[in-house]
Amino acid sequence: MEIDKEKVDDAILALLFLSLDRDGRSWKSFDWDAMNRLHEKGYIGNPVSKMKSVILTDEGAERSEQLFRALFCKPE
């Protein structure tokens, strides 16, 4: 089975929206390779730290919400 890493990255970015707080932080307990790819794409701050959360960039927060709505919300 070949994994589509783009789809994995989109799903993780969407799930980061679930725990996003007012300061733009979200829990980072996802696959490290995927988190590094999201960092390289400019969606999150550097995930390599002792902190249990990661900061989403403005672009990352916006894309995160869009993906969350597209993947997990029922149509209105």
mmCIF file of N, CA, C and O in Angstrom:
data_model
loop_
_atom_site.group_PDB
_atom_site.id
_atom_site.type_symbol
_atom_site.label_atom_id
_atom_site.label_comp_id
_atom_site.label_asym_id
_atom_site.label_seq_id
_atom_site.Cartn_x
_atom_site.Cartn_y
_atom_site.Cartn_z
ATOM 1 N N MET A 1 0.851 -1.169 0.000
ATOM 2 C CA MET A 1 0.000 0.000 0.000
ATOM 3 C C MET A 1 0.899 1.235 0.000
ATOM 4 O O MET A 1 1.801 1.353 0.815
ATOM 5 N N GLU A 2 0.631 2.157 -0.907
ATOM 6 C CA GLU A 2 1.376 3.413 -0.961
ATOM 7 C C GLU A 2 0.548 4.513 -0.292
ATOM 8 O O GLU A 2 -0.626 4.682 -0.603
ATOM 9 N N ILE A 3 1.162 5.211 0.613
ATOM 10 C CA ILE A 3 0.474 6.265 1.370
ATOM 11 C C ILE A 3 0.624 7.600 0.654
ATOM 12 O O ILE A 3 1.714 7.967 0.233
ATOM 13 N N ASP A 4 -0.468 8.320 0.534
ATOM 14 C CA ASP A 4 -0.459 9.669 -0.040
ATOM 15 C C ASP A 4 -0.132 10.638 1.096
ATOM 16 O O ASP A 4 -1.000 11.011 1.895
ATOM 17 N N LYS A 5 1.120 11.048 1.187
ATOM 18 C CA LYS A 5 1.576 11.893 2.291
ATOM 19 C C LYS A 5 0.895 13.258 2.284
ATOM 20 O O LYS A 5 0.702 13.862 3.338
ATOM 21 N N GLU A 6 0.515 13.755 1.125
ATOM 22 C CA GLU A 6 -0.209 15.037 1.052
ATOM 23 C C GLU A 6 -1.547 14.935 1.786
ATOM 24 O O GLU A 6 -1.927 15.842 2.519
ATOM 25 N N LYS A 7 -2.258 13.825 1.591
ATOM 26 C CA LYS A 7 -3.537 13.636 2.273
ATOM 27 C C LYS A 7 -3.336 13.479 3.776
ATOM 28 O O LYS A 7 -4.131 13.993 4.573
ATOM 29 N N VAL A 8 -2.276 12.787 4.174
ATOM 30 C CA VAL A 8 -1.960 12.639 5.599
ATOM 31 C C VAL A 8 -1.680 14.010 6.198
ATOM 32 O O VAL A 8 -2.209 14.359 7.266
ATOM 33 N N ASP A 9 -0.864 14.810 5.518
ATOM 34 C CA ASP A 9 -0.545 16.152 6.010
ATOM 35 C C ASP A 9 -1.805 17.005 6.135
ATOM 36 O O ASP A 9 -1.994 17.711 7.135
ATOM 37 N N ASP A 10 -2.690 16.940 5.138
ATOM 38 C CA ASP A 10 -3.938 17.712 5.193
ATOM 39 C C ASP A 10 -4.803 17.275 6.371
ATOM 40 O O ASP A 10 -5.367 18.108 7.084
ATOM 41 N N ALA A 11 -4.908 15.968 6.600
ATOM 42 C CA ALA A 11 -5.732 15.470 7.709
ATOM 43 C C ALA A 11 -5.156 15.903 9.054
ATOM 44 O O ALA A 11 -5.896 16.335 9.946
ATOM 45 N N ILE A 12 -3.847 15.827 9.204
ATOM 46 C CA ILE A 12 -3.227 16.236 10.467
ATOM 47 C C ILE A 12 -3.401 17.733 10.680
ATOM 48 O O ILE A 12 -3.736 18.179 11.784
ATOM 49 N N LEU A 13 -3.193 18.522 9.634
ATOM 50 C CA LEU A 13 -3.380 19.967 9.766
ATOM 51 C C LEU A 13 -4.823 20.277 10.159
ATOM 52 O O LEU A 13 -5.082 21.126 11.014
ATOM 53 N N ALA A 14 -5.775 19.558 9.588
ATOM 54 C CA ALA A 14 -7.182 19.748 9.949
ATOM 55 C C ALA A 14 -7.422 19.366 11.408
ATOM 56 O O ALA A 14 -8.136 20.060 12.131
ATOM 57 N N LEU A 15 -6.822 18.284 11.871
ATOM 58 C CA LEU A 15 -7.003 17.858 13.257
ATOM 59 C C LEU A 15 -6.325 18.803 14.246
ATOM 60 O O LEU A 15 -6.774 18.921 15.389
ATOM 61 N N LEU A 16 -5.277 19.486 13.834
ATOM 62 C CA LEU A 16 -4.652 20.475 14.710
ATOM 63 C C LEU A 16 -5.640 21.578 15.067
ATOM 64 O O LEU A 16 -5.557 22.179 16.137
ATOM 65 N N PHE A 17 -6.603 21.812 14.196
ATOM 66 C CA PHE A 17 -7.632 22.827 14.458
ATOM 67 C C PHE A 17 -8.463 22.471 15.690
ATOM 68 O O PHE A 17 -8.921 23.354 16.417
ATOM 69 N N LEU A 18 -8.646 21.170 15.958
ATOM 70 C CA LEU A 18 -9.459 20.737 17.105
ATOM 71 C C LEU A 18 -8.938 21.265 18.438
ATOM 72 O O LEU A 18 -9.713 21.603 19.317
ATOM 73 N N SER A 19 -7.624 21.333 18.584
ATOM 74 C CA SER A 19 -7.070 21.767 19.870
ATOM 75 C C SER A 19 -6.390 23.132 19.787
ATOM 76 O O SER A 19 -5.635 23.501 20.673
ATOM 77 N N LEU A 20 -6.700 23.881 18.755
ATOM 78 C CA LEU A 20 -6.110 25.210 18.570
ATOM 79 C C LEU A 20 -6.653 26.172 19.628
ATOM 80 O O LEU A 20 -7.858 26.280 19.833
ATOM 81 N N ASP A 21 -5.737 26.867 20.319
ATOM 82 C CA ASP A 21 -6.185 27.828 21.330
ATOM 83 C C ASP A 21 -6.057 29.263 20.807
ATOM 84 O O ASP A 21 -5.646 29.491 19.681
ATOM 85 N N ARG A 22 -6.432 30.223 21.641
ATOM 86 C CA ARG A 22 -6.416 31.639 21.236
ATOM 87 C C ARG A 22 -5.031 32.137 20.849
ATOM 88 O O ARG A 22 -4.896 33.081 20.098
ATOM 89 N N ASP A 23 -4.000 31.519 21.401
ATOM 90 C CA ASP A 23 -2.631 31.948 21.140
ATOM 91 C C ASP A 23 -2.037 31.278 19.906
ATOM 92 O O ASP A 23 -0.857 31.465 19.609
ATOM 93 N N GLY A 24 -2.840 30.463 19.206
ATOM 94 C CA GLY A 24 -2.365 29.805 17.993
ATOM 95 C C GLY A 24 -1.582 28.531 18.248
ATOM 96 O O GLY A 24 -0.884 28.038 17.379
ATOM 97 N N ARG A 25 -1.696 27.977 19.459
ATOM 98 C CA ARG A 25 -1.001 26.732 19.803
ATOM 99 C C ARG A 25 -1.947 25.552 19.683
ATOM 100 O O ARG A 25 -3.141 25.670 19.943
ATOM 101 N N SER A 26 -1.369 24.405 19.321
ATOM 102 C CA SER A 26 -2.143 23.177 19.209
ATOM 103 C C SER A 26 -1.274 22.012 19.664
ATOM 104 O O SER A 26 -0.049 22.040 19.512
ATOM 105 N N TRP A 27 -1.894 20.972 20.232
ATOM 106 C CA TRP A 27 -1.150 19.790 20.658
ATOM 107 C C TRP A 27 -0.493 19.144 19.449
ATOM 108 O O TRP A 27 -1.078 19.067 18.380
ATOM 109 N N LYS A 28 0.722 18.657 19.621
ATOM 110 C CA LYS A 28 1.488 18.155 18.488
ATOM 111 C C LYS A 28 1.745 16.650 18.540
ATOM 112 O O LYS A 28 2.771 16.180 18.090
ATOM 113 N N SER A 29 0.840 15.881 19.038
ATOM 114 C CA SER A 29 1.055 14.436 19.182
ATOM 115 C C SER A 29 0.682 13.675 17.913
ATOM 116 O O SER A 29 -0.149 12.778 17.926
ATOM 117 N N PHE A 30 1.327 14.041 16.813
ATOM 118 C CA PHE A 30 1.123 13.370 15.538
ATOM 119 C C PHE A 30 2.468 12.874 15.020
ATOM 120 O O PHE A 30 3.516 13.185 15.582
ATOM 121 N N ASP A 31 2.426 12.135 13.944
ATOM 122 C CA ASP A 31 3.619 11.593 13.314
ATOM 123 C C ASP A 31 4.670 12.678 13.097
ATOM 124 O O ASP A 31 4.363 13.744 12.540
ATOM 125 N N TRP A 32 5.904 12.426 13.545
ATOM 126 C CA TRP A 32 6.965 13.430 13.465
ATOM 127 C C TRP A 32 7.309 13.804 12.037
ATOM 128 O O TRP A 32 7.576 14.972 11.742
ATOM 129 N N ASP A 33 7.325 12.831 11.135
ATOM 130 C CA ASP A 33 7.641 13.140 9.732
ATOM 131 C C ASP A 33 6.601 14.090 9.146
ATOM 132 O O ASP A 33 6.941 15.043 8.446
ATOM 133 N N ALA A 34 5.335 13.833 9.441
ATOM 134 C CA ALA A 34 4.261 14.697 8.943
ATOM 135 C C ALA A 34 4.371 16.091 9.559
ATOM 136 O O ALA A 34 4.203 17.093 8.869
ATOM 137 N N MET A 35 4.666 16.158 10.844
ATOM 138 C CA MET A 35 4.814 17.464 11.497
ATOM 139 C C MET A 35 5.985 18.238 10.883
ATOM 140 O O MET A 35 5.886 19.449 10.666
ATOM 141 N N ASN A 36 7.067 17.550 10.572
ATOM 142 C CA ASN A 36 8.198 18.217 9.923
ATOM 143 C C ASN A 36 7.814 18.726 8.538
ATOM 144 O O ASN A 36 8.217 19.821 8.141
ATOM 145 N N ARG A 37 7.019 17.946 7.792
ATOM 146 C CA ARG A 37 6.577 18.396 6.468
ATOM 147 C C ARG A 37 5.703 19.644 6.599
ATOM 148 O O ARG A 37 5.831 20.587 5.809
ATOM 149 N N LEU A 38 4.808 19.674 7.595
ATOM 150 C CA LEU A 38 3.959 20.849 7.800
ATOM 151 C C LEU A 38 4.811 22.070 8.146
ATOM 152 O O LEU A 38 4.515 23.186 7.721
ATOM 153 N N HIS A 39 5.874 21.851 8.914
ATOM 154 C CA HIS A 39 6.798 22.952 9.238
ATOM 155 C C HIS A 39 7.499 23.436 7.970
ATOM 156 O O HIS A 39 7.595 24.646 7.739
ATOM 157 N N GLU A 40 7.964 22.520 7.156
ATOM 158 C CA GLU A 40 8.641 22.885 5.908
ATOM 159 C C GLU A 40 7.709 23.645 4.961
ATOM 160 O O GLU A 40 8.160 24.500 4.197
ATOM 161 N N LYS A 41 6.401 23.349 5.024
ATOM 162 C CA LYS A 41 5.417 24.036 4.175
ATOM 163 C C LYS A 41 5.038 25.405 4.739
ATOM 164 O O LYS A 41 4.317 26.166 4.103
ATOM 165 N N GLY A 42 5.490 25.710 5.965
ATOM 166 C CA GLY A 42 5.215 27.008 6.566
ATOM 167 C C GLY A 42 3.909 27.092 7.321
ATOM 168 O O GLY A 42 3.453 28.184 7.661
ATOM 169 N N TYR A 43 3.293 25.955 7.636
ATOM 170 C CA TYR A 43 2.010 25.950 8.341
ATOM 171 C C TYR A 43 2.159 25.973 9.862
ATOM 172 O O TYR A 43 1.256 26.423 10.559
ATOM 173 N N ILE A 44 3.269 25.444 10.375
ATOM 174 C CA ILE A 44 3.479 25.398 11.823
ATOM 175 C C ILE A 44 4.904 25.828 12.142
ATOM 176 O O ILE A 44 5.792 25.783 11.286
ATOM 177 N N GLY A 45 5.091 26.224 13.407
ATOM 178 C CA GLY A 45 6.437 26.520 13.877
ATOM 179 C C GLY A 45 7.222 25.221 14.006
ATOM 180 O O GLY A 45 6.691 24.123 13.813
ATOM 181 N N ASN A 46 8.474 25.337 14.368
ATOM 182 C CA ASN A 46 9.342 24.169 14.487
ATOM 183 C C ASN A 46 8.779 23.197 15.527
ATOM 184 O O ASN A 46 8.646 23.547 16.695
ATOM 185 N N PRO A 47 8.455 21.961 15.123
ATOM 186 C CA PRO A 47 7.870 21.006 16.053
ATOM 187 C C PRO A 47 8.894 20.338 16.976
ATOM 188 O O PRO A 47 8.523 19.639 17.913
ATOM 189 N N VAL A 48 10.172 20.559 16.723
ATOM 190 C CA VAL A 48 11.217 19.921 17.519
ATOM 191 C C VAL A 48 11.529 20.796 18.730
ATOM 192 O O VAL A 48 12.251 21.778 18.632
ATOM 193 N N SER A 49 10.904 20.453 19.840
ATOM 194 C CA SER A 49 11.143 21.147 21.102
ATOM 195 C C SER A 49 10.587 20.284 22.226
ATOM 196 O O SER A 49 9.945 19.274 21.981
ATOM 197 N N LYS A 50 10.810 20.716 23.444
ATOM 198 C CA LYS A 50 10.295 19.985 24.594
ATOM 199 C C LYS A 50 8.829 20.303 24.865
ATOM 200 O O LYS A 50 8.183 19.642 25.653
ATOM 201 N N MET A 51 8.321 21.323 24.196
ATOM 202 C CA MET A 51 6.923 21.712 24.384
ATOM 203 C C MET A 51 6.008 20.635 23.808
ATOM 204 O O MET A 51 6.353 19.979 22.840
ATOM 205 N N LYS A 52 4.827 20.499 24.390
ATOM 206 C CA LYS A 52 3.856 19.516 23.913
ATOM 207 C C LYS A 52 2.894 20.117 22.900
ATOM 208 O O LYS A 52 1.974 19.457 22.455
ATOM 209 N N SER A 53 3.128 21.368 22.549
ATOM 210 C CA SER A 53 2.273 22.030 21.568
ATOM 211 C C SER A 53 3.146 22.683 20.511
ATOM 212 O O SER A 53 4.361 22.794 20.670
ATOM 213 N N VAL A 54 2.503 23.094 19.429
ATOM 214 C CA VAL A 54 3.190 23.743 18.329
ATOM 215 C C VAL A 54 2.376 24.966 17.925
ATOM 216 O O VAL A 54 1.151 24.973 18.072
ATOM 217 N N ILE A 55 3.044 25.999 17.448
ATOM 218 C CA ILE A 55 2.345 27.209 17.021
ATOM 219 C C ILE A 55 2.019 27.110 15.539
ATOM 220 O O ILE A 55 2.885 26.773 14.733
ATOM 221 N N LEU A 56 0.768 27.384 15.196
ATOM 222 C CA LEU A 56 0.378 27.452 13.797
ATOM 223 C C LEU A 56 0.650 28.860 13.282
ATOM 224 O O LEU A 56 0.392 29.838 13.984
ATOM 225 N N THR A 57 1.168 28.954 12.075
ATOM 226 C CA THR A 57 1.344 30.260 11.448
ATOM 227 C C THR A 57 -0.039 30.784 11.073
ATOM 228 O O THR A 57 -1.027 30.034 11.099
ATOM 229 N N ASP A 58 -0.141 32.041 10.691
ATOM 230 C CA ASP A 58 -1.428 32.588 10.259
ATOM 231 C C ASP A 58 -1.969 31.778 9.080
ATOM 232 O O ASP A 58 -3.147 31.422 9.052
ATOM 233 N N GLU A 59 -1.097 31.491 8.119
ATOM 234 C CA GLU A 59 -1.499 30.691 6.956
ATOM 235 C C GLU A 59 -1.916 29.282 7.389
ATOM 236 O O GLU A 59 -2.902 28.739 6.903
ATOM 237 N N GLY A 60 -1.172 28.703 8.338
ATOM 238 C CA GLY A 60 -1.487 27.364 8.830
ATOM 239 C C GLY A 60 -2.819 27.317 9.556
ATOM 240 O O GLY A 60 -3.593 26.380 9.388
ATOM 241 N N ALA A 61 -3.106 28.335 10.371
ATOM 242 C CA ALA A 61 -4.373 28.376 11.103
ATOM 243 C C ALA A 61 -5.545 28.494 10.133
ATOM 244 O O ALA A 61 -6.566 27.817 10.296
ATOM 245 N N GLU A 62 -5.392 29.334 9.113
ATOM 246 C CA GLU A 62 -6.463 29.499 8.120
ATOM 247 C C GLU A 62 -6.684 28.205 7.334
ATOM 248 O O GLU A 62 -7.809 27.749 7.175
ATOM 249 N N ARG A 63 -5.587 27.598 6.882
ATOM 250 C CA ARG A 63 -5.689 26.350 6.109
ATOM 251 C C ARG A 63 -6.229 25.228 6.994
ATOM 252 O O ARG A 63 -7.009 24.392 6.549
ATOM 253 N N SER A 64 -5.827 25.207 8.252
ATOM 254 C CA SER A 64 -6.291 24.201 9.196
ATOM 255 C C SER A 64 -7.808 24.244 9.334
ATOM 256 O O SER A 64 -8.484 23.215 9.287
ATOM 257 N N GLU A 65 -8.356 25.434 9.491
ATOM 258 C CA GLU A 65 -9.806 25.559 9.621
ATOM 259 C C GLU A 65 -10.513 25.154 8.328
ATOM 260 O O GLU A 65 -11.529 24.456 8.366
ATOM 261 N N GLN A 66 -9.978 25.565 7.188
ATOM 262 C CA GLN A 66 -10.581 25.194 5.900
ATOM 263 C C GLN A 66 -10.616 23.681 5.733
ATOM 264 O O GLN A 66 -11.640 23.112 5.337
ATOM 265 N N LEU A 67 -9.505 23.025 6.035
ATOM 266 C CA LEU A 67 -9.435 21.569 5.902
ATOM 267 C C LEU A 67 -10.362 20.871 6.892
ATOM 268 O O LEU A 67 -11.021 19.888 6.555
ATOM 269 N N PHE A 68 -10.409 21.394 8.125
ATOM 270 C CA PHE A 68 -11.294 20.799 9.125
ATOM 271 C C PHE A 68 -12.742 20.848 8.654
ATOM 272 O O PHE A 68 -13.463 19.857 8.711
ATOM 273 N N ARG A 69 -13.158 21.998 8.170
ATOM 274 C CA ARG A 69 -14.536 22.138 7.684
ATOM 275 C C ARG A 69 -14.805 21.222 6.500
ATOM 276 O O ARG A 69 -15.854 20.579 6.424
ATOM 277 N N ALA A 70 -13.855 21.135 5.576
ATOM 278 C CA ALA A 70 -14.032 20.313 4.380
ATOM 279 C C ALA A 70 -14.051 18.812 4.704
ATOM 280 O O ALA A 70 -14.842 18.061 4.137
ATOM 281 N N LEU A 71 -13.215 18.394 5.650
ATOM 282 C CA LEU A 71 -13.085 16.959 5.941
ATOM 283 C C LEU A 71 -14.064 16.449 6.999
ATOM 284 O O LEU A 71 -14.469 15.293 6.940
ATOM 285 N N PHE A 72 -14.436 17.280 7.958
ATOM 286 C CA PHE A 72 -15.140 16.759 9.119
ATOM 287 C C PHE A 72 -16.498 17.389 9.432
ATOM 288 O O PHE A 72 -17.193 16.922 10.324
ATOM 289 N N CYS A 73 -16.885 18.452 8.739
ATOM 290 C CA CYS A 73 -18.158 19.103 9.047
ATOM 291 C C CYS A 73 -19.254 18.655 8.069
ATOM 292 O O CYS A 73 -18.993 18.441 6.885
ATOM 293 N N LYS A 74 -20.441 18.534 8.599
ATOM 294 C CA LYS A 74 -21.588 18.201 7.780
ATOM 295 C C LYS A 74 -22.016 19.438 7.003
ATOM 296 O O LYS A 74 -21.918 20.559 7.511
ATOM 297 N N PRO A 75 -22.509 19.263 5.772
ATOM 298 C CA PRO A 75 -22.990 20.426 5.008
ATOM 299 C C PRO A 75 -24.159 21.093 5.722
ATOM 300 O O PRO A 75 -24.960 20.439 6.361
ATOM 301 N N GLU A 76 -24.233 22.404 5.593
ATOM 302 C CA GLU A 76 -25.336 23.142 6.251
ATOM 303 C C GLU A 76 -26.580 23.113 5.417
ATOM 304 O O GLU A 76 -26.598 22.997 4.262
#
